[in-house]
Tab-separated table of C-alpha atoms in Angstrom:
chain	number	residue	atom	x	y	z
B	11	HIS	CA	-14.275	13.409	-23.090
B	12	PHE	CA	-13.388	10.872	-20.437
B	13	SER	CA	-9.985	9.265	-20.018
B	14	PRO	CA	-10.547	5.948	-18.234
B	15	SER	CA	-7.491	4.344	-16.651
B	16	ASN	CA	-8.992	0.873	-16.693
B	17	LEU	CA	-10.906	0.011	-19.817
B	18	THR	CA	-12.731	-3.253	-20.358
B	19	ALA	CA	-14.199	-3.991	-23.733
B	20	TYR	CA	-16.904	-6.563	-24.279
B	21	ILE	CA	-17.591	-7.854	-27.746
B	22	VAL	CA	-21.317	-8.479	-27.970
B	23	ASN	CA	-21.352	-9.652	-31.541
B	24	ALA	CA	-19.662	-9.143	-34.899
B	25	HIS	CA	-21.334	-5.755	-35.358
B	26	THR	CA	-21.757	-4.381	-31.833
B	27	LEU	CA	-19.170	-3.357	-29.264
B	28	SER	CA	-19.966	-2.436	-25.677
B	29	VAL	CA	-17.403	-0.587	-23.610
B	30	THR	CA	-17.714	-0.087	-19.857
B	31	TRP	CA	-15.313	1.555	-17.448
B	32	ASP	CA	-15.326	2.901	-13.899
B	33	LEU	CA	-14.891	6.632	-13.410
B	34	PRO	CA	-13.448	8.476	-10.389
B	35	SER	CA	-16.087	9.275	-7.759
B	36	ASN	CA	-15.479	12.992	-8.228
B	37	VAL	CA	-16.615	12.992	-11.840
B	38	HIS	CA	-20.172	14.319	-11.537
B	39	ASP	CA	-20.986	11.404	-9.201
B	40	ILE	CA	-21.097	9.082	-12.161
B	41	ASP	CA	-20.362	5.480	-11.199
B	42	LYS	CA	-20.188	4.062	-14.660
B	43	VAL	CA	-20.530	5.251	-18.213
B	44	TYR	CA	-21.781	2.872	-20.827
B	45	ILE	CA	-20.829	3.334	-24.417
B	46	THR	CA	-22.500	1.266	-27.063
B	47	ILE	CA	-20.942	1.427	-30.474
B	48	THR	CA	-23.121	-0.017	-33.170
B	49	GLU	CA	-21.722	-0.395	-36.612
B	50	LEU	CA	-24.252	0.698	-39.214
B	51	ASP	CA	-21.966	-0.463	-41.990
B	52	GLN	CA	-18.261	-0.772	-42.706
B	53	THR	CA	-17.685	2.986	-42.530
B	54	ASN	CA	-20.341	4.556	-40.288
B	55	ARG	CA	-20.829	4.022	-36.563
B	56	THR	CA	-23.285	5.242	-33.947
B	57	ILE	CA	-22.107	6.038	-30.431
B	58	GLN	CA	-24.600	6.074	-27.567
B	59	MET	CA	-23.665	7.153	-24.037
B	60	GLN	CA	-25.741	6.204	-21.002
B	61	SER	CA	-25.180	6.945	-17.323
């Protein structure tokens, strides 16, 4: 799991949340990790990670 020091959350809509943060350059050469959390309903959520 990543522990971002600077986290910026963007609310796309009432049911979708996109979170983007910058990672240190020494972390597998990953510039940014995008997490899209889509709420399927009031209790279940789907987390997708893209790099």
